[in-house]
Amino acid sequence: MVRVTRKDEKEANENVLRRFNRRLLQSGVMQKARASMRFEKPISKTVRRSRAIVRRMRKAEKTQKLRLGVR
């Protein structure tokens, strides 16, 4: 964890916040946290194939309805 202490009692809150943000960016903690938020487990081949089959069926059904003029 990044720690920032006040230099003196008269230091403004904005300055402390600015120094904290700068140290946080330099440490790389936020980059690691954001990268872990976007991580997804790899999908197995069977799941990928089944999803592709469903997609193709839905697309075929949609085009069929479009040809018939039905919504």
Tab-separated table of C-alpha atoms in Angstrom:
chain	number	residue	atom	x	y	z
A	1	MET	CA	0.000	0.000	0.000
A	2	VAL	CA	1.196	3.477	-0.835
A	3	ARG	CA	1.521	5.752	2.182
A	4	VAL	CA	1.724	9.527	2.126
A	5	THR	CA	2.051	11.672	5.232
A	6	ARG	CA	1.566	15.390	5.572
A	7	LYS	CA	4.725	17.452	5.458
A	8	ASP	CA	3.316	19.846	8.024
A	9	GLU	CA	-0.036	20.798	9.519
A	10	LYS	CA	-0.540	23.666	7.068
A	11	GLU	CA	-0.247	21.537	3.922
A	12	ALA	CA	-3.433	21.618	1.855
A	13	ASN	CA	-5.517	18.505	1.283
A	14	GLU	CA	-5.174	18.916	-2.490
A	15	ASN	CA	-1.390	18.698	-2.270
A	16	VAL	CA	-1.520	15.527	-0.179
A	17	LEU	CA	-4.008	13.991	-2.596
A	18	ARG	CA	-1.873	14.966	-5.597
A	19	ARG	CA	1.246	13.387	-4.037
A	20	PHE	CA	-0.709	10.241	-3.176
A	21	ASN	CA	-2.039	9.903	-6.734
A	22	ARG	CA	1.424	10.412	-8.194
A	23	ARG	CA	2.973	7.743	-5.941
A	24	LEU	CA	0.098	5.391	-6.669
A	25	LEU	CA	0.672	5.703	-10.416
A	26	GLN	CA	4.425	5.272	-10.055
A	27	SER	CA	4.078	2.153	-7.903
A	28	GLY	CA	1.932	0.342	-10.511
A	29	VAL	CA	-0.676	-0.819	-8.001
A	30	MET	CA	-3.580	0.553	-10.040
A	31	GLN	CA	-2.353	-1.090	-13.250
A	32	LYS	CA	-2.243	-4.485	-11.544
A	33	ALA	CA	-5.703	-3.999	-10.048
A	34	ARG	CA	-7.235	-2.966	-13.370
A	35	ALA	CA	-5.570	-5.852	-15.190
A	36	SER	CA	-6.961	-8.342	-12.700
A	37	MET	CA	-10.460	-6.868	-13.091
A	38	ARG	CA	-10.483	-7.609	-16.816
A	39	PHE	CA	-9.160	-11.159	-16.514
A	40	GLU	CA	-11.484	-13.868	-17.790
A	41	LYS	CA	-10.898	-17.585	-17.702
A	42	PRO	CA	-10.301	-19.134	-21.117
A	43	ILE	CA	-13.384	-20.812	-22.599
A	44	SER	CA	-13.178	-24.495	-23.453
A	45	LYS	CA	-13.566	-25.682	-27.041
A	46	THR	CA	-16.887	-27.386	-26.400
A	47	VAL	CA	-18.442	-24.270	-24.900
A	48	ARG	CA	-17.082	-22.140	-27.747
A	49	ARG	CA	-18.498	-24.537	-30.333
A	50	SER	CA	-21.899	-24.728	-28.671
A	51	ARG	CA	-22.109	-20.937	-28.519
A	52	ALA	CA	-21.162	-20.735	-32.206
A	53	ILE	CA	-23.914	-23.222	-33.079
A	54	VAL	CA	-26.479	-21.169	-31.171
A	55	ARG	CA	-25.271	-17.996	-32.909
A	56	ARG	CA	-25.616	-19.595	-36.351
A	57	MET	CA	-29.108	-20.905	-35.542
A	58	ARG	CA	-30.256	-17.484	-34.315
A	59	LYS	CA	-28.824	-15.774	-37.377
A	60	ALA	CA	-30.502	-18.267	-39.711
A	61	GLU	CA	-33.813	-17.805	-37.887
A	62	LYS	CA	-33.472	-14.039	-38.123
A	63	THR	CA	-32.738	-14.082	-41.854
A	64	GLN	CA	-35.631	-16.505	-42.413
A	65	LYS	CA	-38.038	-14.178	-40.611
A	66	LEU	CA	-36.648	-11.215	-42.550
A	67	ARG	CA	-37.338	-13.001	-45.869
A	68	LEU	CA	-40.883	-13.792	-44.798
A	69	GLY	CA	-41.474	-10.237	-43.635
A	70	VAL	CA	-42.244	-11.302	-40.073
A	71	ARG	CA	-40.748	-9.511	-37.117
